[in-house]
GROMACS .gro file of C-alpha atoms in nm:
model
  468
    1UNK     CA    1   3.846   1.482  -8.221
    2UNK     CA    2   4.073   1.674  -8.094
    3UNK     CA    3   3.816   1.883  -7.910
    4UNK     CA    4   3.604   1.627  -7.910
    5UNK     CA    5   3.828   1.464  -7.638
    6UNK     CA    6   3.881   1.767  -7.406
    7UNK     CA    7   3.500   1.856  -7.447
    8UNK     CA    8   3.471   1.512  -7.353
    9UNK     CA    9   3.727   1.546  -7.078
   10UNK     CA   10   3.629   1.849  -6.951
   11UNK     CA   11   3.231   1.700  -6.905
   12UNK     CA   12   3.320   1.393  -6.735
   13UNK     CA   13   3.520   1.626  -6.423
   14UNK     CA   14   3.311   1.837  -6.364
   15UNK     CA   15   3.008   1.565  -6.360
   16UNK     CA   16   3.248   1.448  -6.143
   17UNK     CA   17   3.237   1.744  -5.905
   18UNK     CA   18   2.819   1.772  -5.862
   19UNK     CA   19   2.807   1.421  -5.899
   20UNK     CA   20   3.054   1.362  -5.621
   21UNK     CA   21   2.929   1.694  -5.454
   22UNK     CA   22   2.614   1.622  -5.395
   23UNK     CA   23   2.476   1.277  -5.356
   24UNK     CA   24   2.610   1.243  -5.027
   25UNK     CA   25   2.322   1.495  -4.932
   26UNK     CA   26   2.060   1.430  -5.100
   27UNK     CA   27   1.914   1.253  -4.770
   28UNK     CA   28   1.856   1.411  -4.482
   29UNK     CA   29   1.847   1.207  -4.196
   30UNK     CA   30   1.655   1.233  -3.903
   31UNK     CA   31   1.684   1.282  -3.524
   32UNK     CA   32   1.844   0.950  -3.374
   33UNK     CA   33   1.530   0.826  -3.139
   34UNK     CA   34   1.814   0.842  -2.856
   35UNK     CA   35   1.896   1.174  -2.894
   36UNK     CA   36   1.510   1.263  -2.867
   37UNK     CA   37   1.488   1.048  -2.542
   38UNK     CA   38   1.794   1.217  -2.410
   39UNK     CA   39   1.665   1.660  -2.460
   40UNK     CA   40   1.485   1.751  -2.254
   41UNK     CA   41   1.305   2.143  -2.228
   42UNK     CA   42   1.347   2.229  -1.872
   43UNK     CA   43   1.748   2.148  -1.901
   44UNK     CA   44   1.710   2.547  -2.070
   45UNK     CA   45   1.540   2.618  -1.796
   46UNK     CA   46   1.724   2.802  -1.449
   47UNK     CA   47   1.584   2.888  -1.126
   48UNK     CA   48   1.727   3.195  -0.963
   49UNK     CA   49   2.028   3.372  -1.021
   50UNK     CA   50   2.244   3.164  -1.265
   51UNK     CA   51   2.687   3.300  -1.309
   52UNK     CA   52   2.624   3.421  -1.555
   53UNK     CA   53   2.508   3.756  -1.688
   54UNK     CA   54   2.460   3.898  -2.066
   55UNK     CA   55   2.350   4.162  -2.291
   56UNK     CA   56   2.261   4.159  -2.708
   57UNK     CA   57   2.435   4.371  -2.944
   58UNK     CA   58   2.289   4.447  -3.258
   59UNK     CA   59   2.506   4.783  -3.356
   60UNK     CA   60   2.796   4.633  -3.575
   61UNK     CA   61   3.058   4.919  -3.434
   62UNK     CA   62   2.972   4.828  -3.048
   63UNK     CA   63   3.032   4.433  -3.229
   64UNK     CA   64   3.346   4.533  -3.353
   65UNK     CA   65   3.423   4.735  -2.998
   66UNK     CA   66   3.312   4.420  -2.717
   67UNK     CA   67   3.582   4.198  -3.008
   68UNK     CA   68   3.897   4.452  -2.957
   69UNK     CA   69   3.788   4.518  -2.559
   70UNK     CA   70   3.756   4.057  -2.519
   71UNK     CA   71   4.103   4.084  -2.737
   72UNK     CA   72   4.301   4.318  -2.504
   73UNK     CA   73   4.199   4.220  -2.136
   74UNK     CA   74   4.273   3.821  -2.129
   75UNK     CA   75   4.546   3.631  -2.060
   76UNK     CA   76   4.593   3.358  -2.124
   77UNK     CA   77   4.356   3.184  -2.398
   78UNK     CA   78   4.157   3.330  -2.709
   79UNK     CA   79   3.930   3.068  -2.921
   80UNK     CA   80   3.818   3.232  -3.232
   81UNK     CA   81   3.594   3.032  -3.438
   82UNK     CA   82   3.390   3.208  -3.774
   83UNK     CA   83   3.290   3.117  -4.115
   84UNK     CA   84   3.386   3.392  -4.294
   85UNK     CA   85   3.754   3.577  -4.193
   86UNK     CA   86   3.883   3.854  -4.419
   87UNK     CA   87   4.178   4.121  -4.344
   88UNK     CA   88   3.961   4.403  -4.482
   89UNK     CA   89   3.950   4.700  -4.254
   90UNK     CA   90   3.781   4.544  -3.951
   91UNK     CA   91   3.927   4.166  -4.039
   92UNK     CA   92   4.254   4.368  -3.969
   93UNK     CA   93   4.172   4.533  -3.689
   94UNK     CA   94   4.112   4.174  -3.562
   95UNK     CA   95   4.413   4.038  -3.655
   96UNK     CA   96   4.607   4.326  -3.510
   97UNK     CA   97   4.473   4.293  -3.148
   98UNK     CA   98   4.515   3.954  -3.144
   99UNK     CA   99   4.884   4.020  -3.252
  100UNK     CA  100   4.926   4.291  -3.010
  101UNK     CA  101   4.742   3.952  -2.755
  102UNK     CA  102   4.945   3.645  -2.897
  103UNK     CA  103   5.295   3.900  -2.835
  104UNK     CA  104   5.179   3.970  -2.485
  105UNK     CA  105   5.187   3.534  -2.425
  106UNK     CA  106   4.792   3.467  -2.496
  107UNK     CA  107   4.774   3.179  -2.639
  108UNK     CA  108   4.557   3.203  -2.934
  109UNK     CA  109   4.342   2.878  -3.128
  110UNK     CA  110   4.138   3.078  -3.464
  111UNK     CA  111   3.962   2.766  -3.644
  112UNK     CA  112   3.789   2.865  -3.960
  113UNK     CA  113   3.613   2.706  -4.299
  114UNK     CA  114   3.721   2.512  -4.528
  115UNK     CA  115   3.571   2.739  -4.842
  116UNK     CA  116   3.621   3.077  -4.733
  117UNK     CA  117   3.997   3.042  -4.549
  118UNK     CA  118   4.035   2.890  -4.924
  119UNK     CA  119   3.900   3.249  -5.088
  120UNK     CA  120   3.998   3.507  -4.801
  121UNK     CA  121   4.311   3.364  -4.602
  122UNK     CA  122   4.468   3.107  -4.817
  123UNK     CA  123   4.796   3.335  -4.934
  124UNK     CA  124   4.664   3.674  -4.760
  125UNK     CA  125   4.989   3.770  -4.617
  126UNK     CA  126   4.800   3.971  -4.321
  127UNK     CA  127   4.709   3.570  -4.196
  128UNK     CA  128   4.987   3.435  -4.226
  129UNK     CA  129   5.217   3.678  -4.048
  130UNK     CA  130   4.974   3.569  -3.751
  131UNK     CA  131   4.967   3.231  -3.797
  132UNK     CA  132   5.399   3.218  -3.758
  133UNK     CA  133   5.401   3.350  -3.443
  134UNK     CA  134   5.493   3.121  -3.165
  135UNK     CA  135   5.131   3.171  -2.963
  136UNK     CA  136   4.908   3.173  -3.214
  137UNK     CA  137   4.748   2.879  -3.440
  138UNK     CA  138   4.472   2.838  -3.648
  139UNK     CA  139   4.306   2.513  -3.786
  140UNK     CA  140   4.088   2.522  -4.143
  141UNK     CA  141   3.817   2.290  -4.064
  142UNK     CA  142   3.716   2.066  -4.399
  143UNK     CA  143   4.007   2.200  -4.607
  144UNK     CA  144   3.910   2.233  -4.995
  145UNK     CA  145   4.015   1.898  -5.203
  146UNK     CA  146   3.845   1.830  -5.540
  147UNK     CA  147   3.971   1.502  -5.553
  148UNK     CA  148   3.724   1.506  -5.284
  149UNK     CA  149   3.356   1.636  -5.388
  150UNK     CA  150   3.186   1.443  -5.118
  151UNK     CA  151   3.318   1.631  -4.857
  152UNK     CA  152   3.245   1.995  -5.016
  153UNK     CA  153   2.954   2.087  -4.847
  154UNK     CA  154   3.020   2.026  -4.539
  155UNK     CA  155   3.091   2.363  -4.366
  156UNK     CA  156   3.248   2.563  -4.037
  157UNK     CA  157   2.909   2.765  -3.983
  158UNK     CA  158   2.980   2.913  -3.604
  159UNK     CA  159   3.131   3.248  -3.512
  160UNK     CA  160   3.272   3.289  -3.105
  161UNK     CA  161   3.466   3.413  -3.019
  162UNK     CA  162   3.603   3.333  -2.556
  163UNK     CA  163   3.812   3.452  -2.325
  164UNK     CA  164   3.962   3.255  -2.145
  165UNK     CA  165   3.690   3.174  -1.885
  166UNK     CA  166   3.557   3.507  -1.803
  167UNK     CA  167   3.348   3.644  -2.108
  168UNK     CA  168   3.271   3.524  -2.510
  169UNK     CA  169   3.013   3.687  -2.736
  170UNK     CA  170   2.827   3.404  -2.989
  171UNK     CA  171   2.581   3.553  -3.303
  172UNK     CA  172   2.571   3.503  -3.657
  173UNK     CA  173   2.865   3.765  -3.770
  174UNK     CA  174   3.079   3.641  -3.936
  175UNK     CA  175   3.448   3.842  -3.914
  176UNK     CA  176   3.443   4.143  -4.149
  177UNK     CA  177   3.387   4.454  -4.320
  178UNK     CA  178   2.931   4.318  -4.382
  179UNK     CA  179   2.934   4.292  -3.980
  180UNK     CA  180   3.166   4.450  -3.774
  181UNK     CA  181   3.214   4.838  -3.802
  182UNK     CA  182   3.149   5.185  -3.871
  183UNK     CA  183   3.362   5.239  -4.184
  184UNK     CA  184   3.064   5.276  -4.444
  185UNK     CA  185   2.996   5.035  -4.686
  186UNK     CA  186   2.801   4.774  -4.741
  187UNK     CA  187   2.661   4.616  -4.431
  188UNK     CA  188   2.511   4.319  -4.321
  189UNK     CA  189   2.246   4.413  -3.963
  190UNK     CA  190   2.303   4.049  -3.718
  191UNK     CA  191   2.284   3.996  -3.360
  192UNK     CA  192   2.533   3.860  -3.058
  193UNK     CA  193   2.503   3.812  -2.674
  194UNK     CA  194   2.824   3.831  -2.541
  195UNK     CA  195   2.797   3.590  -2.186
  196UNK     CA  196   2.978   3.719  -1.910
  197UNK     CA  197   3.057   3.456  -1.599
  198UNK     CA  198   3.070   3.640  -1.315
  199UNK     CA  199   3.303   3.346  -1.134
  200UNK     CA  200   3.045   3.002  -1.114
  201UNK     CA  201   3.208   2.646  -1.227
  202UNK     CA  202   2.816   2.617  -1.394
  203UNK     CA  203   2.864   2.914  -1.550
  204UNK     CA  204   2.777   2.814  -2.004
  205UNK     CA  205   3.070   2.982  -2.086
  206UNK     CA  206   3.286   2.543  -2.006
  207UNK     CA  207   3.030   2.490  -2.288
  208UNK     CA  208   3.101   2.723  -2.499
  209UNK     CA  209   3.536   2.595  -2.499
  210UNK     CA  210   3.500   2.275  -2.468
  211UNK     CA  211   3.329   2.226  -2.790
  212UNK     CA  212   3.534   2.438  -2.980
  213UNK     CA  213   3.767   2.180  -2.822
  214UNK     CA  214   3.612   1.909  -2.934
  215UNK     CA  215   3.551   2.061  -3.256
  216UNK     CA  216   4.007   2.184  -3.290
  217UNK     CA  217   4.114   1.764  -3.196
  218UNK     CA  218   3.829   1.651  -3.526
  219UNK     CA  219   4.057   1.486  -3.792
  220UNK     CA  220   3.925   1.744  -4.001
  221UNK     CA  221   4.086   2.027  -3.906
  222UNK     CA  222   4.436   2.069  -4.025
  223UNK     CA  223   4.709   2.285  -3.874
  224UNK     CA  224   4.723   2.653  -4.174
  225UNK     CA  225   5.042   2.722  -4.228
  226UNK     CA  226   5.217   2.568  -3.922
  227UNK     CA  227   5.578   2.600  -3.848
  228UNK     CA  228   5.689   2.682  -4.250
  229UNK     CA  229   5.986   2.855  -4.281
  230UNK     CA  230   5.950   3.038  -4.525
  231UNK     CA  231   5.647   3.221  -4.438
  232UNK     CA  232   5.888   3.505  -4.184
  233UNK     CA  233   6.111   3.543  -4.527
  234UNK     CA  234   5.807   3.678  -4.743
  235UNK     CA  235   5.826   4.031  -4.820
  236UNK     CA  236   5.501   4.104  -4.787
  237UNK     CA  237   5.422   3.925  -4.452
  238UNK     CA  238   5.713   4.167  -4.318
  239UNK     CA  239   5.488   4.428  -4.423
  240UNK     CA  240   5.165   4.308  -4.273
  241UNK     CA  241   5.344   4.256  -3.967
  242UNK     CA  242   5.439   4.690  -3.992
  243UNK     CA  243   5.131   4.729  -4.129
  244UNK     CA  244   4.914   4.512  -3.820
  245UNK     CA  245   5.170   4.778  -3.579
  246UNK     CA  246   5.079   5.064  -3.748
  247UNK     CA  247   4.716   4.989  -3.622
  248UNK     CA  248   4.733   4.821  -3.394
  249UNK     CA  249   4.870   5.167  -3.280
  250UNK     CA  250   4.649   5.376  -3.473
  251UNK     CA  251   4.260   5.152  -3.295
  252UNK     CA  252   4.514   5.253  -2.932
  253UNK     CA  253   4.532   5.640  -3.023
  254UNK     CA  254   4.177   5.639  -3.209
  255UNK     CA  255   3.957   5.474  -3.004
  256UNK     CA  256   4.073   5.436  -2.663
  257UNK     CA  257   3.729   5.346  -2.548
  258UNK     CA  258   3.776   5.062  -2.645
  259UNK     CA  259   4.102   4.894  -2.470
  260UNK     CA  260   3.946   5.043  -2.127
  261UNK     CA  261   3.865   4.818  -1.854
  262UNK     CA  262   3.510   4.716  -1.807
  263UNK     CA  263   3.290   4.662  -1.539
  264UNK     CA  264   3.070   4.335  -1.709
  265UNK     CA  265   2.839   4.308  -1.485
  266UNK     CA  266   2.760   4.664  -1.453
  267UNK     CA  267   2.699   4.642  -1.915
  268UNK     CA  268   2.483   4.288  -1.891
  269UNK     CA  269   2.182   4.139  -1.664
  270UNK     CA  270   2.119   3.810  -1.476
  271UNK     CA  271   1.998   3.535  -1.659
  272UNK     CA  272   1.899   3.236  -1.489
  273UNK     CA  273   2.064   3.052  -1.698
  274UNK     CA  274   2.237   3.000  -1.960
  275UNK     CA  275   2.281   2.730  -2.251
  276UNK     CA  276   2.464   2.549  -2.557
  277UNK     CA  277   2.220   2.405  -2.839
  278UNK     CA  278   2.513   2.228  -3.017
  279UNK     CA  279   2.471   1.947  -3.298
  280UNK     CA  280   2.641   1.741  -3.470
  281UNK     CA  281   3.035   1.799  -3.643
  282UNK     CA  282   3.161   1.552  -3.838
  283UNK     CA  283   3.122   1.546  -4.253
  284UNK     CA  284   2.859   1.451  -4.486
  285UNK     CA  285   2.522   1.485  -4.395
  286UNK     CA  286   2.421   1.512  -4.055
  287UNK     CA  287   2.136   1.509  -3.818
  288UNK     CA  288   1.876   1.790  -3.791
  289UNK     CA  289   1.942   1.777  -3.399
  290UNK     CA  290   1.945   2.219  -3.303
  291UNK     CA  291   1.702   2.215  -3.541
  292UNK     CA  292   1.473   2.004  -3.325
  293UNK     CA  293   1.560   2.184  -3.051
  294UNK     CA  294   1.470   2.484  -3.110
  295UNK     CA  295   1.117   2.311  -3.231
  296UNK     CA  296   1.059   2.159  -2.923
  297UNK     CA  297   1.135   2.457  -2.681
  298UNK     CA  298   0.929   2.665  -2.890
  299UNK     CA  299   0.630   2.413  -2.902
  300UNK     CA  300   0.657   2.465  -2.496
  301UNK     CA  301   0.540   2.865  -2.564
  302UNK     CA  302   0.252   2.930  -2.361
  303UNK     CA  303   0.169   3.303  -2.567
  304UNK     CA  304   0.413   3.456  -2.861
  305UNK     CA  305   0.722   3.281  -3.049
  306UNK     CA  306   0.882   3.537  -3.301
  307UNK     CA  307   1.176   3.417  -3.494
  308UNK     CA  308   1.384   3.657  -3.676
  309UNK     CA  309   1.606   3.465  -4.014
  310UNK     CA  310   1.798   3.525  -4.326
  311UNK     CA  311   1.709   3.242  -4.544
  312UNK     CA  312   1.347   2.996  -4.552
  313UNK     CA  313   1.426   2.673  -4.792
  314UNK     CA  314   1.243   2.397  -4.596
  315UNK     CA  315   1.232   1.996  -4.692
  316UNK     CA  316   0.956   1.798  -4.560
  317UNK     CA  317   1.057   1.726  -4.203
  318UNK     CA  318   1.103   2.084  -4.155
  319UNK     CA  319   0.737   2.184  -4.229
  320UNK     CA  320   0.623   1.941  -4.063
  321UNK     CA  321   0.838   2.021  -3.721
  322UNK     CA  322   0.669   2.397  -3.773
  323UNK     CA  323   0.353   2.304  -3.803
  324UNK     CA  324   0.381   2.148  -3.502
  325UNK     CA  325   0.549   2.424  -3.321
  326UNK     CA  326   0.303   2.606  -3.504
  327UNK     CA  327  -0.015   2.410  -3.399
  328UNK     CA  328   0.013   2.507  -2.979
  329UNK     CA  329  -0.079   2.744  -2.809
  330UNK     CA  330   0.088   3.053  -2.893
  331UNK     CA  331   0.113   3.288  -3.181
  332UNK     CA  332   0.395   3.201  -3.411
  333UNK     CA  333   0.561   3.480  -3.631
  334UNK     CA  334   0.903   3.451  -3.862
  335UNK     CA  335   1.062   3.747  -4.001
  336UNK     CA  336   1.255   3.687  -4.305
  337UNK     CA  337   1.432   3.997  -4.612
  338UNK     CA  338   1.180   3.925  -4.891
  339UNK     CA  339   1.315   3.865  -5.168
  340UNK     CA  340   1.424   4.190  -5.299
  341UNK     CA  341   1.583   4.248  -4.999
  342UNK     CA  342   1.688   3.879  -4.911
  343UNK     CA  343   2.166   3.882  -4.998
  344UNK     CA  344   2.107   3.547  -5.079
  345UNK     CA  345   2.029   3.443  -5.434
  346UNK     CA  346   1.911   3.117  -5.401
  347UNK     CA  347   1.725   3.214  -5.049
  348UNK     CA  348   1.496   3.488  -5.240
  349UNK     CA  349   1.460   3.293  -5.544
  350UNK     CA  350   1.417   2.915  -5.343
  351UNK     CA  351   1.150   3.132  -5.082
  352UNK     CA  352   0.946   3.302  -5.412
  353UNK     CA  353   0.949   2.928  -5.506
  354UNK     CA  354   0.739   2.743  -5.237
  355UNK     CA  355   0.605   3.068  -4.996
  356UNK     CA  356   0.296   2.940  -5.076
  357UNK     CA  357   0.407   2.539  -4.852
  358UNK     CA  358   0.624   2.812  -4.546
  359UNK     CA  359   0.223   2.984  -4.533
  360UNK     CA  360   0.051   2.678  -4.539
  361UNK     CA  361   0.208   2.577  -4.173
  362UNK     CA  362   0.079   2.779  -3.989
  363UNK     CA  363   0.358   3.102  -3.959
  364UNK     CA  364   0.287   3.456  -3.980
  365UNK     CA  365   0.513   3.558  -4.194
  366UNK     CA  366   0.677   3.910  -4.188
  367UNK     CA  367   0.915   4.008  -4.493
  368UNK     CA  368   1.222   4.222  -4.394
  369UNK     CA  369   1.246   4.497  -4.666
  370UNK     CA  370   1.443   4.693  -4.511
  371UNK     CA  371   1.831   4.917  -4.624
  372UNK     CA  372   1.982   4.616  -4.616
  373UNK     CA  373   1.987   4.292  -4.611
  374UNK     CA  374   1.914   4.063  -4.295
  375UNK     CA  375   2.157   3.883  -4.115
  376UNK     CA  376   2.014   3.818  -3.754
  377UNK     CA  377   1.900   3.416  -3.659
  378UNK     CA  378   1.764   3.466  -3.361
  379UNK     CA  379   1.432   3.366  -3.180
  380UNK     CA  380   1.262   3.513  -2.891
  381UNK     CA  381   0.974   3.282  -2.708
  382UNK     CA  382   0.746   3.390  -2.427
  383UNK     CA  383   0.898   3.617  -2.241
  384UNK     CA  384   1.198   3.434  -2.104
  385UNK     CA  385   1.393   3.246  -2.363
  386UNK     CA  386   1.583   3.351  -2.579
  387UNK     CA  387   1.844   3.196  -2.866
  388UNK     CA  388   2.078   3.434  -3.026
  389UNK     CA  389   2.339   3.197  -3.253
  390UNK     CA  390   2.468   3.086  -3.579
  391UNK     CA  391   2.102   2.831  -3.691
  392UNK     CA  392   1.972   2.970  -4.036
  393UNK     CA  393   1.633   2.783  -4.093
  394UNK     CA  394   1.683   2.689  -4.381
  395UNK     CA  395   1.820   2.326  -4.497
  396UNK     CA  396   2.166   2.376  -4.536
  397UNK     CA  397   2.251   2.391  -4.171
  398UNK     CA  398   2.010   2.200  -4.028
  399UNK     CA  399   2.167   1.880  -4.167
  400UNK     CA  400   2.474   2.015  -4.329
  401UNK     CA  401   2.740   2.267  -4.145
  402UNK     CA  402   2.794   2.313  -3.788
  403UNK     CA  403   2.556   2.582  -3.587
  404UNK     CA  404   2.523   2.672  -3.250
  405UNK     CA  405   2.251   2.875  -3.081
  406UNK     CA  406   2.271   3.019  -2.702
  407UNK     CA  407   2.007   2.936  -2.524
  408UNK     CA  408   1.911   3.265  -2.234
  409UNK     CA  409   1.693   3.184  -1.985
  410UNK     CA  410   1.621   3.567  -1.907
  411UNK     CA  411   1.305   3.791  -1.859
  412UNK     CA  412   1.595   4.095  -1.833
  413UNK     CA  413   1.733   3.965  -2.206
  414UNK     CA  414   1.470   3.837  -2.335
  415UNK     CA  415   1.320   4.217  -2.301
  416UNK     CA  416   1.643   4.334  -2.545
  417UNK     CA  417   1.591   4.104  -2.756
  418UNK     CA  418   1.272   4.169  -2.798
  419UNK     CA  419   1.350   4.523  -2.855
  420UNK     CA  420   1.551   4.465  -3.109
  421UNK     CA  421   1.350   4.283  -3.295
  422UNK     CA  422   1.009   4.473  -3.287
  423UNK     CA  423   1.263   4.785  -3.447
  424UNK     CA  424   1.340   4.570  -3.739
  425UNK     CA  425   1.065   4.429  -3.761
  426UNK     CA  426   0.838   4.815  -3.832
  427UNK     CA  427   1.030   4.792  -4.155
  428UNK     CA  428   0.899   4.434  -4.248
  429UNK     CA  429   0.447   4.411  -4.393
  430UNK     CA  430   0.314   4.062  -4.385
  431UNK     CA  431   0.350   3.851  -4.689
  432UNK     CA  432   0.094   3.777  -4.909
  433UNK     CA  433   0.091   3.502  -5.242
  434UNK     CA  434   0.146   3.717  -5.566
  435UNK     CA  435   0.115   3.542  -5.862
  436UNK     CA  436   0.369   3.789  -6.041
  437UNK     CA  437   0.577   3.835  -5.750
  438UNK     CA  438   0.887   3.586  -5.911
  439UNK     CA  439   0.857   3.840  -6.199
  440UNK     CA  440   0.961   4.089  -5.966
  441UNK     CA  441   1.352   3.955  -5.987
  442UNK     CA  442   1.307   3.974  -6.364
  443UNK     CA  443   1.204   4.358  -6.376
  444UNK     CA  444   1.447   4.595  -6.611
  445UNK     CA  445   1.574   4.772  -6.288
  446UNK     CA  446   1.744   4.527  -6.134
  447UNK     CA  447   2.066   4.496  -6.286
  448UNK     CA  448   2.083   4.145  -6.597
  449UNK     CA  449   2.365   4.007  -6.376
  450UNK     CA  450   2.122   3.908  -6.136
  451UNK     CA  451   1.799   3.913  -6.339
  452UNK     CA  452   2.034   3.576  -6.534
  453UNK     CA  453   2.178   3.396  -6.173
  454UNK     CA  454   1.786   3.366  -6.015
  455UNK     CA  455   1.651   3.259  -6.409
  456UNK     CA  456   1.933   3.010  -6.397
  457UNK     CA  457   1.880   2.901  -5.987
  458UNK     CA  458   1.439   2.887  -6.084
  459UNK     CA  459   1.553   2.665  -6.300
  460UNK     CA  460   1.806   2.453  -6.051
  461UNK     CA  461   1.612   2.523  -5.736
  462UNK     CA  462   1.378   2.132  -5.723
  463UNK     CA  463   1.732   1.957  -5.840
  464UNK     CA  464   1.914   2.147  -5.616
  465UNK     CA  465   1.762   2.363  -5.323
  466UNK     CA  466   1.831   2.093  -5.042
  467UNK     CA  467   2.214   2.241  -5.105
  468UNK     CA  468   2.138   2.578  -5.092
   0.00000   0.00000   0.00000
C-alpha cells in the first residue's frame, strides 16, 4: 500500500508539472491588428549615411576578442544579456574582464535566462565573486520555480553586449566555449554583428539599451546574490577571486591585441540605417511579432532572400506566412542543419517528420553537413538588408522566448554577410524527401543514447513540438 501511495504521489507531481508547464502555451496567439498597422517596412531603410557603422563576425576567436576589447574600452556602463553563461575557459575570461572593468568604476549589468542560470550559475563561485562587487548587478529572467510550472517555458533568448553608448554586439552566440574562443574543444558556428556609433543621436545603440532596460525593469527579473553577506567568506569564492585576477593578467600577457585601442571606424563599414526588431518580453505565450516583421521584410525582396537557421519547427501560421514570402518575386533559400548534423535532437526529429510540409511552402532548402552544428540566425535580403540576431525559425522563438534581430540597411555589410553565408553553403546540399531518411537516426553507428532519445522524441513530437 505504501508503494502505491508513493507511485501515485510521483505521478501526481509529474502530471502537475507536465500539465502546468504545457497548458499556457498550447494556443499560439496571433499578431494584433494594432501591431500590423504600426509596422512599416520603410522604417527599416535609410537614406544617405547613418550614424552607425557595422561589421559581421563569424569567427569564434574574433568574437571573444571583440567582447574583451569592448569590455576593456568601456568607461561608464556595460550591459550583457545572455541565454547561457558558463564558467569554462572563455566564460572565465569574460568574467575576469568584467571584474576588471568593475574595479575601475564601470557599472556592470548582466541579465541571464532563469533556466540556464540555474544550471550554470547557481552555487558557482566565479559568478558569486562577480555578483558581490559593488559595481555589478546580476538579474535573472524568470527564475526556475517548480511550484509555478506554467511560467517555465518562457525564456530569455536575447544575446547582446553593449559598452556605454558607443559600441555593441548582437547575434546568436551564448557566453561559453561552444561559441567563443580558439580553445580546442567542441564549437558551434555562429554570427554576430558589431555596431559602432560614430556619435549620432539617432544611433541604434539607444534602441538596444532601451530594450535592455525594459527587460531589466520587468517584475519577473530578480536580483541574484545581491548583498549576501556569506558570499565574501566562502573559501571557494575567495579562490575564484584570485583565479579571475590571474586569468585577467594572463590574458593581457598572452593576448595583448585584445586590449589594444582600436579605431572602430576603420574596421567597420558604413550603414544607411540600423534598427532593432524585437518582440514582447512578458511571460507566457507571446504574439509572433519578430516572425511577422521578418516575413514582411522578406516579402519586399525583388531578387533573393537567404535564410540561415539551426532549426525549422513551424506551425500552420508559420507555414502560411513563409508560403506568402515564397510567392513573391524573389527566390527564397533556407539553410538549416541536416538531421544528422543537428545539435538539437528535437529539431532533428521534427525536421524529418515535417520536411515535406516545409518544402511545400516553396522554400528551397539546403541541408548543412559541416564539421560542427550550425547555430547562426541570419537573413540576407537582396543586396541591402542584413538581419542578424537570436531568432530561430521555430515555434519557441516565435511564441515563447524573448527575441531580437538587428536589421541593417547597408550594401557593404550585406556583401560581408552573403560571403559568410555562401562559405557555409559550400558544405550544404539541396534537401530531398526519402522514405527511409528517419531510419538514419537509428542506424547502428549512431550512439545508442541518441537512438533511444530519437525514438522517444518521435513518439512525443506530435504532442510537444510546440514547446521544442
